[in-house]
Coordinates of C-alpha atoms in Angstrom, one line a residue:
Chain A
M16 CA -17.7 91.6 114.5
T17 CA -19.4 87.8 115.5
S18 CA -22.9 89.3 115.6
S19 CA -23.1 90.1 111.3
V20 CA -21.8 87.0 109.4
S21 CA -23.7 83.9 109.7
S22 CA -23.4 80.3 110.6
A23 CA -22.6 78.6 107.4
T24 CA -19.7 76.2 107.5
I25 CA -17.5 74.8 105.7
T26 CA -15.5 71.7 105.4
L27 CA -12.0 71.4 105.2
E28 CA -9.6 68.1 104.5
V29 CA -5.5 68.9 105.3
L30 CA -3.5 66.3 104.9
R31 CA -1.7 65.7 108.5
Y32 CA 1.7 63.7 109.1
R33 CA 3.4 63.8 112.2
P34 CA 6.7 61.6 112.0
G35 CA 7.4 59.2 114.1
R36 CA 3.8 58.9 115.2
D37 CA 2.4 58.0 111.5
Q38 CA 3.3 55.7 108.8
A39 CA 1.9 57.8 106.3
P40 CA 0.3 61.1 106.0
A41 CA -3.9 61.2 105.6
F42 CA -7.2 63.3 106.1
Q43 CA -8.5 65.0 108.6
S44 CA -11.6 66.9 108.0
F45 CA -12.6 70.2 109.8
Q46 CA -15.9 72.2 109.8
V47 CA -14.9 75.6 110.2
P48 CA -16.6 78.6 109.6
Y49 CA -17.3 79.8 106.0
R50 CA -16.6 84.0 105.3
E51 CA -17.2 85.8 102.2
D52 CA -13.3 87.1 103.2
W53 CA -11.7 84.6 104.3
V54 CA -8.9 82.9 102.6
V55 CA -7.6 79.2 103.3
L56 CA -5.0 80.5 105.2
D57 CA -7.5 82.3 107.5
A58 CA -9.7 78.8 108.1
L59 CA -6.2 77.1 108.6
N60 CA -5.4 80.1 111.3
Y61 CA -8.6 79.2 112.8
I62 CA -8.1 76.0 112.8
K63 CA -5.3 76.3 115.2
D64 CA -6.8 78.6 117.7
Q65 CA -9.9 76.9 117.9
I66 CA -9.7 73.6 116.6
D67 CA -5.9 71.4 116.8
G68 CA -3.0 73.7 118.0
S69 CA -1.1 70.9 116.9
L70 CA -1.8 71.6 113.1
S71 CA 1.7 73.1 111.7
Y72 CA 2.3 74.9 108.6
R73 CA 4.0 78.0 107.3
W74 CA 2.6 81.4 106.7
S75 CA 4.0 85.0 107.4
C76 CA 2.7 88.1 105.5
R77 CA -0.7 87.1 105.0
M78 CA -0.3 89.2 101.3
G79 CA 1.3 86.9 98.7
V80 CA 4.7 88.7 99.4
C81 CA 6.7 86.8 101.8
G82 CA 5.9 82.9 99.7
S83 CA 5.8 80.9 102.7
C84 CA 2.2 79.6 102.4
G85 CA 2.3 77.5 99.7
M86 CA -0.4 74.6 99.2
M87 CA -2.0 72.3 97.4
V88 CA -5.7 73.7 97.6
N89 CA -8.0 71.4 95.6
G90 CA -4.9 69.9 93.8
T91 CA -3.7 72.8 92.3
P92 CA -0.9 75.0 93.8
R93 CA -1.5 77.9 95.7
L94 CA -0.7 80.9 98.1
S95 CA -2.7 79.6 101.0
C96 CA -3.2 83.9 101.6
A97 CA -4.7 84.5 97.8
A98 CA -7.2 81.4 97.6
F99 CA -10.1 82.3 98.7
L100 CA -13.3 80.2 100.5
K101 CA -15.8 81.3 98.0
E102 CA -13.7 79.9 95.6
Y103 CA -14.5 76.3 96.6
Y104 CA -17.7 76.8 98.9
P105 CA -20.0 75.4 99.2
A106 CA -17.7 71.8 98.3
T107 CA -15.1 70.7 100.8
V108 CA -11.9 72.1 100.3
R109 CA -9.2 70.0 100.2
V110 CA -5.6 71.3 101.5
E111 CA -1.9 69.4 101.3
P112 CA 2.0 70.2 101.2
L113 CA 3.2 71.8 98.1
E114 CA 3.8 68.5 96.3
H115 CA 7.2 67.3 95.5
F116 CA 8.8 67.9 98.3
P117 CA 9.0 65.5 100.9
I118 CA 6.3 66.3 104.2
E119 CA 8.3 67.2 107.0
R120 CA 5.0 67.6 109.5
D121 CA 1.1 68.2 108.2
L122 CA 1.5 70.7 105.5
V123 CA 5.5 71.7 105.8
I124 CA 8.1 70.5 103.3
S125 CA 11.1 70.2 103.1
L126 CA 13.3 73.4 101.3
D127 CA 16.5 71.5 101.7
D128 CA 16.4 71.0 97.5
F129 CA 15.3 74.1 96.9
M130 CA 17.9 75.9 99.1
Q131 CA 21.1 73.8 97.5
K132 CA 20.1 74.6 94.4
L133 CA 18.7 78.1 94.6
P134 CA 22.7 79.3 95.2
A135 CA 24.6 77.3 92.8
V136 CA 22.8 79.5 89.6
R137 CA 24.5 82.6 91.0
P138 CA 20.8 84.7 91.8
W139 CA 22.8 88.1 92.3
I140 CA 24.6 90.8 89.9
V141 CA 28.6 88.7 89.3
R142 CA 30.6 91.3 87.7
Q143 CA 34.5 90.0 86.4
D144 CA 35.5 93.8 87.1
D145 CA 34.3 95.3 90.6
R146 CA 34.9 98.9 90.6
P147 CA 34.9 100.8 93.8
L148 CA 32.3 101.7 96.0
D149 CA 33.4 105.9 95.4
A150 CA 32.8 105.2 91.4
G151 CA 29.2 104.9 92.4
E152 CA 26.3 102.9 91.3
Y153 CA 26.0 100.5 88.3
R154 CA 23.4 102.8 86.3
Q155 CA 20.8 101.2 84.2
T156 CA 17.9 102.9 81.8
P157 CA 13.9 102.4 82.6
A158 CA 14.2 100.0 79.4
E159 CA 17.2 98.0 80.8
L160 CA 14.9 97.6 83.8
D161 CA 12.4 96.5 81.4
W162 CA 14.2 94.0 79.7
Y163 CA 14.7 91.6 83.0
K164 CA 11.5 93.3 85.3
Q165 CA 9.4 89.9 85.0
F166 CA 11.5 87.5 86.1
S167 CA 12.5 89.7 89.0
M168 CA 9.8 89.6 91.3
C169 CA 10.1 86.0 92.2
I170 CA 8.7 85.3 95.8
N171 CA 11.0 81.7 95.4
C172 CA 7.0 80.1 96.7
L173 CA 7.7 77.3 95.0
L174 CA 4.7 76.6 93.5
C175 CA 6.0 76.2 89.9
Y176 CA 7.8 72.9 91.2
S177 CA 4.8 71.7 92.3
A178 CA 3.3 72.3 89.3
C179 CA 6.7 70.4 87.5
P180 CA 6.1 67.0 85.7
V181 CA 9.7 67.2 84.9
Y182 CA 10.7 68.3 88.7
E183 CA 8.3 65.4 90.3
L184 CA 10.1 62.9 87.8
E185 CA 13.7 64.3 87.9
P186 CA 14.1 65.7 91.4
R187 CA 17.9 67.2 90.0
F188 CA 16.7 69.4 87.3
I189 CA 17.2 72.8 88.4
G190 CA 14.1 73.3 88.2
P191 CA 11.3 76.6 87.5
A192 CA 11.9 79.3 89.8
A193 CA 16.1 78.8 90.1
L194 CA 16.1 78.7 86.1
A195 CA 13.8 82.1 85.6
L196 CA 16.6 84.0 88.0
V197 CA 19.5 82.7 85.5
A198 CA 17.3 84.6 83.3
R199 CA 16.7 87.3 85.4
Y200 CA 20.3 88.4 85.7
N201 CA 21.8 87.3 82.4
L202 CA 19.3 89.7 80.9
D203 CA 20.6 92.2 83.7
S204 CA 23.1 95.2 81.9
R205 CA 25.2 95.2 84.3
D206 CA 25.7 91.5 85.2
Q207 CA 28.7 90.0 83.7
G208 CA 28.2 86.4 84.9
R209 CA 26.4 84.2 82.1
E210 CA 29.5 82.1 82.0
Q211 CA 29.3 81.2 85.7
R212 CA 25.7 80.5 85.2
Q213 CA 25.2 78.4 81.9
E214 CA 27.9 75.5 83.2
I215 CA 24.9 74.9 85.5
A216 CA 21.9 76.3 83.8
A217 CA 22.4 74.5 80.3
G218 CA 24.9 71.5 81.9
P219 CA 23.1 68.1 82.5
D220 CA 20.3 69.3 84.7
G221 CA 19.3 72.4 83.4
V222 CA 17.1 73.4 80.9
W223 CA 17.5 70.7 78.5
D224 CA 15.9 68.2 81.1
C225 CA 12.2 71.2 80.5
T226 CA 9.6 69.7 77.9
L227 CA 7.5 72.9 78.5
V228 CA 4.0 71.7 80.2
G229 CA 4.1 75.5 80.9
E230 CA 2.0 74.6 84.4
C231 CA 4.7 76.8 85.9
S232 CA 4.0 79.9 84.5
T233 CA 0.8 79.1 85.1
V234 CA 0.4 78.8 88.6
C235 CA 2.7 81.4 89.6
P236 CA 1.5 84.2 91.4
K237 CA 4.0 87.3 90.6
D238 CA 3.5 86.0 86.8
V239 CA 7.1 85.5 86.7
D240 CA 6.8 83.0 83.7
P241 CA 10.0 80.2 84.4
A242 CA 8.6 78.9 81.3
G243 CA 9.4 81.3 78.9
A244 CA 12.8 82.0 80.9
I245 CA 13.9 78.4 79.9
Q246 CA 12.6 78.7 76.6
R247 CA 14.6 81.9 76.2
L248 CA 17.8 80.4 78.1
K249 CA 17.5 77.4 75.7
L250 CA 17.7 79.8 72.4
S251 CA 20.2 81.7 73.5
S252 CA 22.2 78.8 74.5
A253 CA 21.4 76.8 71.6
L254 CA 22.9 79.8 69.6
E255 CA 26.4 80.1 71.7
W256 CA 26.6 76.6 70.9
V257 CA 26.3 77.7 66.9
K258 CA 28.1 80.2 67.1
N259 CA 31.5 78.2 69.3
V260 CA 31.0 74.8 66.7
V261 CA 29.4 76.0 63.3
L262 CA 31.9 78.8 63.5
P263 CA 34.7 78.5 65.8
W264 CA 36.7 81.5 64.7
G265 CA 34.0 83.9 66.0
R266 CA 34.9 83.2 70.0
R267 CA 37.4 81.2 70.4
Chain B
M10 CA 13.3 61.8 112.3
S11 CA 12.8 61.7 108.8
P12 CA 10.2 63.3 106.0
Y13 CA 7.4 61.1 104.2
Y14 CA 8.2 61.1 100.5
R15 CA 4.6 61.0 98.6
P16 CA 4.8 58.1 95.8
V17 CA 5.9 59.3 92.4
R18 CA 2.4 58.9 89.8
F19 CA 2.5 56.8 87.3
D20 CA -0.2 58.3 85.5
W21 CA 0.8 61.8 86.8
W22 CA -0.7 63.2 83.1
R23 CA -4.0 62.5 83.8
K24 CA -3.9 64.9 87.0
R25 CA -4.2 67.8 85.2
R26 CA -6.2 68.7 82.7
A27 CA -3.5 71.0 81.4
Y28 CA -0.4 68.2 81.5
T29 CA -3.1 66.2 79.3
L30 CA -3.2 68.5 77.0
F31 CA 0.6 68.8 77.5
V32 CA 0.8 64.8 76.3
V33 CA -1.4 65.0 73.5
R34 CA 0.5 67.9 72.2
E35 CA 3.8 66.0 72.5
L36 CA 2.2 63.0 70.9
T37 CA 0.8 65.5 67.5
S38 CA 4.1 65.0 66.5
V39 CA 3.5 60.6 66.1
F40 CA 1.0 61.7 63.1
I41 CA 3.5 64.3 61.8
A42 CA 6.3 61.7 61.8
G43 CA 3.6 59.3 60.6
Y44 CA 2.6 62.3 57.4
A45 CA 6.7 62.5 57.4
I46 CA 6.8 59.0 56.4
V47 CA 3.4 58.7 53.8
L48 CA 5.2 61.7 51.9
L49 CA 8.4 59.4 51.9
L50 CA 6.4 56.9 50.1
L51 CA 4.7 58.9 47.9
L52 CA 7.8 60.1 46.5
R53 CA 9.4 56.4 46.5
R54 CA 6.3 54.6 44.1
L55 CA 7.1 58.0 42.5
A56 CA 10.3 57.2 41.4
E57 CA 9.6 53.8 40.7
G58 CA 7.1 55.0 37.9
R59 CA 3.1 55.4 37.0
E60 CA 2.1 52.5 38.2
A61 CA 2.8 52.4 41.2
Y62 CA 2.7 55.7 42.0
E63 CA -1.2 55.4 40.9
A64 CA -1.4 52.6 43.1
Y65 CA -0.2 54.5 46.0
L66 CA -2.5 57.0 45.7
Q67 CA -5.6 54.2 45.3
W68 CA -4.1 53.0 48.8
L69 CA -4.1 56.9 49.9
A70 CA -7.7 56.8 49.0
T71 CA -8.7 54.0 51.0
P72 CA -10.8 54.6 54.3
G73 CA -8.0 53.4 56.6
M74 CA -5.8 56.2 55.4
M75 CA -8.4 58.6 54.6
A76 CA -9.1 58.2 58.5
F77 CA -5.4 58.7 59.1
H78 CA -5.0 61.4 57.4
I79 CA -8.2 63.4 58.7
V80 CA -7.0 63.0 62.3
A81 CA -3.2 63.8 61.5
L82 CA -4.5 67.0 60.1
A83 CA -6.4 67.6 63.3
A84 CA -3.2 66.8 65.4
A85 CA -1.4 69.3 62.9
V86 CA -3.6 71.6 63.5
F87 CA -3.2 71.3 67.0
H88 CA 0.7 71.3 66.9
S89 CA 0.6 74.6 64.9
L90 CA -1.7 76.8 66.9
T91 CA 0.2 75.5 70.7
W92 CA 3.3 76.1 69.2
F93 CA 2.7 79.7 68.1
S94 CA 1.1 80.3 71.1
L95 CA 4.3 79.0 72.7
A96 CA 6.8 80.6 70.1
P97 CA 6.6 84.3 71.4
R98 CA 7.7 83.1 75.1
A99 CA 11.3 81.7 73.7
M100 CA 11.9 84.6 71.1
A101 CA 12.2 87.9 72.8
V102 CA 12.2 90.3 70.2
R103 CA 13.6 94.0 70.7
I104 CA 13.1 96.8 68.2
G105 CA 15.0 99.8 69.7
E106 CA 14.1 100.1 72.8
R107 CA 10.8 98.8 73.0
R108 CA 10.4 95.1 73.1
L109 CA 7.5 93.5 70.5
Q110 CA 4.8 92.4 72.9
P111 CA 4.1 88.8 72.9
R112 CA 0.4 89.3 70.7
T113 CA 2.3 91.0 68.0
I114 CA 4.6 87.9 67.3
L115 CA 1.0 86.1 67.6
W116 CA -0.3 87.3 65.6
A117 CA 2.7 87.4 62.3
N118 CA 3.3 84.1 63.0
Y119 CA -1.1 82.9 62.0
A120 CA -0.7 86.0 58.8
A121 CA 2.9 83.9 58.1
W122 CA 0.9 80.5 58.5
A123 CA -2.0 82.2 56.2
V124 CA 0.8 82.9 53.6
V125 CA 2.4 80.3 53.4
S126 CA -0.4 77.7 53.3
A127 CA -1.7 79.5 50.6
I128 CA 1.6 79.8 48.6
A129 CA 2.4 76.0 49.5
A130 CA -1.5 75.0 47.8
W131 CA -0.9 77.3 44.9
M132 CA 2.3 75.3 43.9
V133 CA 0.6 72.3 44.3
L134 CA -3.1 72.7 42.2
R135 CA -1.7 75.4 39.8
A136 CA -2.4 73.8 37.0
Chain C
M23 CA 29.0 64.2 84.4
K24 CA 28.3 67.2 81.6
T25 CA 29.8 65.6 78.2
G26 CA 26.3 63.6 77.8
R27 CA 24.2 66.2 77.6
S28 CA 27.0 68.6 76.1
S29 CA 25.3 67.4 72.2
E30 CA 22.0 68.8 73.9
P31 CA 22.2 71.8 71.9
I32 CA 21.9 70.4 68.4
W33 CA 18.8 68.2 68.8
W34 CA 17.1 71.0 70.4
L35 CA 17.8 72.9 67.1
L36 CA 16.5 70.6 64.8
F37 CA 13.6 69.6 67.0
A38 CA 12.6 73.6 66.7
V39 CA 13.7 74.6 63.2
G40 CA 11.6 71.0 62.5
G41 CA 8.8 72.6 64.7
T42 CA 8.5 75.8 63.0
V43 CA 8.3 74.2 59.8
A44 CA 5.8 71.5 60.4
A45 CA 4.1 74.4 62.1
F46 CA 4.1 76.3 59.4
L47 CA 3.1 73.6 56.7
V48 CA 2.4 70.0 57.4
P49 CA -1.2 71.0 57.9
V50 CA -1.3 72.5 54.3
H51 CA 0.0 69.6 53.1
I52 CA -2.0 66.7 54.4
A53 CA -5.1 68.7 53.6
V54 CA -3.9 68.5 50.2
G55 CA -1.7 65.8 49.7
G56 CA -3.4 63.4 52.0
I57 CA -6.8 64.3 52.2
A58 CA -7.8 66.4 48.8
G59 CA -5.6 64.5 46.4
P60 CA -6.5 60.9 47.2
A61 CA -10.2 61.5 47.2
G62 CA -9.9 62.6 44.2
W63 CA -10.9 66.4 44.4
I64 CA -8.6 67.6 42.3
P65 CA -8.0 64.9 40.0
Q66 CA -5.5 67.0 37.6
A67 CA -3.1 67.7 40.1
F68 CA -2.1 65.1 41.1
A69 CA -1.5 63.3 38.0
Y70 CA 1.6 60.8 37.8
D71 CA 3.5 63.8 34.8
R72 CA 2.7 66.4 36.6
M73 CA 4.2 65.4 39.9
V74 CA 7.1 64.4 38.8
G75 CA 7.3 67.8 36.4
L76 CA 6.8 69.4 39.9
I77 CA 9.3 67.0 42.2
S78 CA 11.9 67.2 38.9
H79 CA 12.9 70.8 39.9
P80 CA 15.4 71.0 42.7
L81 CA 14.2 73.1 45.2
S82 CA 11.1 71.1 45.7
R83 CA 13.5 68.1 46.2
L84 CA 15.1 70.1 48.4
Y85 CA 12.4 71.8 49.9
L86 CA 11.2 67.9 49.8
F87 CA 13.9 66.5 51.8
A88 CA 14.0 69.5 54.9
L89 CA 10.3 69.0 55.4
I90 CA 10.6 65.3 55.7
S91 CA 13.8 65.0 57.4
L92 CA 13.0 68.1 59.8
S93 CA 9.9 66.8 60.6
L94 CA 11.2 63.7 62.0
F95 CA 14.0 65.5 64.2
H96 CA 10.7 67.5 65.9
W97 CA 9.3 63.9 66.4
A98 CA 12.3 62.2 67.5
H99 CA 13.2 64.9 70.5
R100 CA 9.5 65.0 71.7
F101 CA 9.0 61.5 71.9
R102 CA 12.5 60.5 73.6
Y103 CA 10.7 63.0 76.3
T104 CA 7.2 61.7 76.4
L105 CA 8.3 58.0 76.7
A106 CA 11.1 58.7 79.3
E107 CA 8.5 61.1 80.8
G108 CA 5.6 57.8 80.5
L109 CA 8.3 54.8 81.1
R110 CA 9.7 56.4 84.1
L111 CA 13.0 56.1 82.7
K112 CA 15.6 59.1 81.8
A113 CA 15.9 60.8 79.0
S114 CA 19.7 61.0 79.0
W115 CA 19.7 57.2 79.4
L116 CA 21.2 56.3 76.3
P117 CA 18.8 54.0 74.3
I118 CA 15.8 56.4 74.1
P119 CA 17.7 58.7 71.8
I120 CA 19.9 56.8 70.4
A121 CA 16.6 54.7 69.0
C122 CA 14.3 58.1 68.7
Y123 CA 17.4 60.5 67.4
G124 CA 18.6 56.9 65.2
S125 CA 15.3 56.4 63.4
A126 CA 15.5 60.5 62.4
I127 CA 18.9 59.8 60.8
V128 CA 17.6 56.8 59.2
G129 CA 14.7 58.2 58.0
T130 CA 17.1 61.5 56.8
I131 CA 19.2 59.2 54.6
L132 CA 16.1 57.4 52.9
A133 CA 14.5 61.1 51.7
A134 CA 17.8 62.0 50.4
A135 CA 18.0 58.3 48.8
V136 CA 14.6 59.0 47.4
L137 CA 14.6 62.2 45.7
M138 CA 18.4 62.0 44.2
R139 CA 16.8 58.8 42.7
L140 CA 13.9 60.9 41.2

């Protein structure tokens, strides 16, 4: 394998932060071999194995499924396993931890905020009338599946939060991925939990914070379209409000 | 050991082209409101009588107001284009079992825009 | 905590309807009434008597009222968030929505007053 590759190299500027030692993060440059089939994650693995074993970052599957290797690559939130070096070569590649999150160490961010928000939106099928197990599964037609399927592809990689200027300014904002999950379950024909989620989704930190910048959908590696999900939640919440207020005899 | 919080940037809208375009899109509303006020004043002058109305028309023909309207037109068209491209994402229209393609909604919007504009122009221009 | 945002659906709906109305109608209005008319390309269309005749119809007045008012509410909503984002303030911090939506409400009242006088 080594004999056939050229000696070309590419420079990676990696933001380093060692808590307790560094006052603030600073960039460190690394020269790594350039391979056409390498992604940024391969280059980071090369650094860790060959140059500096103390470099910290999260990764697992290397195939865009686990959602753990999100980073800022030249200022854009990307999965580092899907960002090929050849997209940037011969220019320098700048790698930073995902923006809008606290940095734990080097490229590792703190997930605490999202981990609190995620269960708050109840991203599971909620039933008012739980059927006994022997009544069988809740069945669904392909058309009913299609209605929410796009919103179910989320891998919680948090690129959307890094692309969202509203989340930067208002960290209490529930945010794109969690609100897309609200849409995903609300639109599921088997689910009956819309009203429970509504308190969070249409609450003070919910969909009304969103100004539809739309970058969450642009950076999403799974084409979930959280921005679209949030607009649909706004529309349905607003129409529900009209039903309740303008036509009070309708639902109460 | 505490995590490091990066400072919030004041010029966040310059960080990415899409952010800048977003701010431009939001600020088109200033021109739309500006035109609404011009229209409101036109109606007021109209109510005040022929002289006030004709003086107002002359004021609208000054280079400054012409420049305002040309910029406002560009802003309004930008608003329309961005609005129509975003609208299909808020509305998921289902016909029977099939979901209407966002592209179909987009083109239906453009067609409706052309028809509505033609009707509005005709209402004013027919003599 | 929740009460402060309970009016959000009204403002958003006014914004959404206003944005749609503006998207369909404002470009043609500016092109015809703001550029072609004052430039003198279509002098007979903007003659005083003709304008008065056109606006005397109640439907024309209702149309203009809706156009002005909804365009203003559309602006108010967007400007409120742009202001908050630009100045690092919270969009729910009361002075901002009061100033923005208040301006739109004042504009709406003025439009109603003018159109009723015509």
